Amino acid sequence: MQWRKIYGFAGAYSGHNDMEIQTGIADNTELHFFDWDGNPVARVALAEYVKAFDMDPHSRRLLIVTGDDEIKSYDASAIIDAYGIAAK
């Protein structure tokens, strides 16, 4: 699988400290996507704390692991289409 250049790497940011995360106060996360040169190309706001995530361009799904270790899957078609994220 080869990703198009627009997708280089991504990170999750909640803005909460460790104590807020451990006590369940953390209730949101932003996923930031960057190209290989470090330029931001997409930001996705989620209304829950995300410990880990991955995007599968083949199935067009965004997979997240919540603060409660629950795995959720979201349709990522809008993100993939808007920002040219695709697998070759």
mmCIF file of C-alpha atoms in Angstrom:
data_model
loop_
_atom_site.group_PDB
_atom_site.id
_atom_site.type_symbol
_atom_site.label_atom_id
_atom_site.label_comp_id
_atom_site.label_asym_id
_atom_site.label_seq_id
_atom_site.Cartn_x
_atom_site.Cartn_y
_atom_site.Cartn_z
ATOM 1 C CA MET A 1 0.000 0.000 0.000
ATOM 2 C CA GLN A 2 1.310 3.439 -0.886
ATOM 3 C CA TRP A 3 -0.233 6.638 0.436
ATOM 4 C CA ARG A 4 -0.424 9.788 -1.635
ATOM 5 C CA LYS A 5 1.996 12.509 -0.573
ATOM 6 C CA ILE A 6 -0.689 14.647 1.091
ATOM 7 C CA TYR A 7 -0.875 12.230 4.025
ATOM 8 C CA GLY A 8 2.399 12.012 5.902
ATOM 9 C CA PHE A 9 1.662 11.632 9.583
ATOM 10 C CA ALA A 10 -0.949 12.483 12.169
ATOM 11 C CA GLY A 11 -1.284 13.097 15.866
ATOM 12 C CA ALA A 12 -3.978 13.307 18.511
ATOM 13 C CA TYR A 13 -4.289 16.342 20.805
ATOM 14 C CA SER A 14 -6.730 16.624 23.697
ATOM 15 C CA GLY A 15 -5.435 19.692 25.541
ATOM 16 C CA HIS A 16 -5.891 17.858 28.847
ATOM 17 C CA ASN A 17 -3.258 16.969 31.425
ATOM 18 C CA ASP A 18 -2.643 13.448 32.766
ATOM 19 C CA MET A 19 -4.829 13.978 35.857
ATOM 20 C CA GLU A 20 -7.796 15.109 33.749
ATOM 21 C CA ILE A 21 -7.359 12.104 31.460
ATOM 22 C CA GLN A 22 -7.087 9.636 34.364
ATOM 23 C CA THR A 23 -10.178 11.020 36.118
ATOM 24 C CA GLY A 24 -12.273 11.002 32.937
ATOM 25 C CA ILE A 25 -12.558 14.769 32.592
ATOM 26 C CA ALA A 26 -10.966 14.637 29.127
ATOM 27 C CA ASP A 27 -13.923 14.660 26.764
ATOM 28 C CA ASN A 28 -12.564 15.685 23.390
ATOM 29 C CA THR A 29 -9.661 15.155 21.016
ATOM 30 C CA GLU A 30 -8.496 16.744 17.796
ATOM 31 C CA LEU A 31 -6.749 14.647 15.169
ATOM 32 C CA HIS A 32 -4.202 16.640 13.195
ATOM 33 C CA PHE A 33 -3.001 15.376 9.806
ATOM 34 C CA PHE A 34 0.198 16.647 8.164
ATOM 35 C CA ASP A 35 1.924 16.148 4.830
ATOM 36 C CA TRP A 36 5.484 14.811 4.635
ATOM 37 C CA ASP A 37 6.872 18.361 4.831
ATOM 38 C CA GLY A 38 5.110 19.021 8.148
ATOM 39 C CA ASN A 39 2.366 21.230 6.715
ATOM 40 C CA PRO A 40 -1.069 20.786 8.307
ATOM 41 C CA VAL A 41 -3.635 19.409 5.854
ATOM 42 C CA ALA A 42 -6.606 18.381 8.024
ATOM 43 C CA ARG A 43 -8.008 18.680 11.527
ATOM 44 C CA VAL A 44 -10.817 16.471 12.816
ATOM 45 C CA ALA A 45 -12.537 17.316 16.111
ATOM 46 C CA LEU A 46 -14.062 14.435 18.076
ATOM 47 C CA ALA A 47 -16.354 14.841 21.089
ATOM 48 C CA GLU A 48 -14.583 12.131 23.084
ATOM 49 C CA TYR A 49 -11.116 11.360 24.372
ATOM 50 C CA VAL A 50 -9.092 9.261 21.922
ATOM 51 C CA LYS A 51 -6.138 7.164 23.118
ATOM 52 C CA ALA A 52 -5.183 5.852 19.683
ATOM 53 C CA PHE A 53 -6.431 5.998 16.114
ATOM 54 C CA ASP A 54 -5.793 4.812 12.590
ATOM 55 C CA MET A 55 -7.332 5.465 9.204
ATOM 56 C CA ASP A 56 -7.934 2.752 6.616
ATOM 57 C CA PRO A 57 -8.306 4.350 3.184
ATOM 58 C CA HIS A 58 -9.339 1.045 1.599
ATOM 59 C CA SER A 59 -12.441 0.646 3.774
ATOM 60 C CA ARG A 60 -12.723 4.461 4.200
ATOM 61 C CA ARG A 61 -12.915 4.107 7.994
ATOM 62 C CA LEU A 62 -11.408 6.025 10.902
ATOM 63 C CA LEU A 63 -10.797 3.668 13.827
ATOM 64 C CA ILE A 64 -10.354 5.050 17.341
ATOM 65 C CA VAL A 65 -9.678 3.658 20.807
ATOM 66 C CA THR A 66 -11.544 5.695 23.432
ATOM 67 C CA GLY A 67 -10.456 6.451 26.979
ATOM 68 C CA ASP A 68 -12.571 3.460 28.075
ATOM 69 C CA ASP A 69 -10.664 1.164 25.676
ATOM 70 C CA GLU A 70 -13.693 0.906 23.410
ATOM 71 C CA ILE A 71 -12.943 0.579 19.698
ATOM 72 C CA LYS A 72 -15.148 2.679 17.434
ATOM 73 C CA SER A 73 -15.278 3.000 13.678
ATOM 74 C CA TYR A 74 -16.387 6.083 11.748
ATOM 75 C CA ASP A 75 -16.959 6.736 8.075
ATOM 76 C CA ALA A 76 -13.915 8.743 6.954
ATOM 77 C CA SER A 77 -15.097 9.341 3.374
ATOM 78 C CA ALA A 78 -15.429 13.105 3.838
ATOM 79 C CA ILE A 79 -11.871 13.406 5.207
ATOM 80 C CA ILE A 80 -10.417 11.122 2.550
ATOM 81 C CA ASP A 81 -12.204 12.919 -0.286
ATOM 82 C CA ALA A 82 -11.545 16.466 0.970
ATOM 83 C CA TYR A 83 -7.837 15.970 1.570
ATOM 84 C CA GLY A 84 -6.895 13.472 -1.113
ATOM 85 C CA ILE A 85 -5.967 10.682 1.288
ATOM 86 C CA ALA A 86 -5.925 7.510 -0.783
ATOM 87 C CA ALA A 87 -4.171 4.194 -1.040
ATOM 88 C CA LYS A 88 -2.655 3.088 -4.323
#
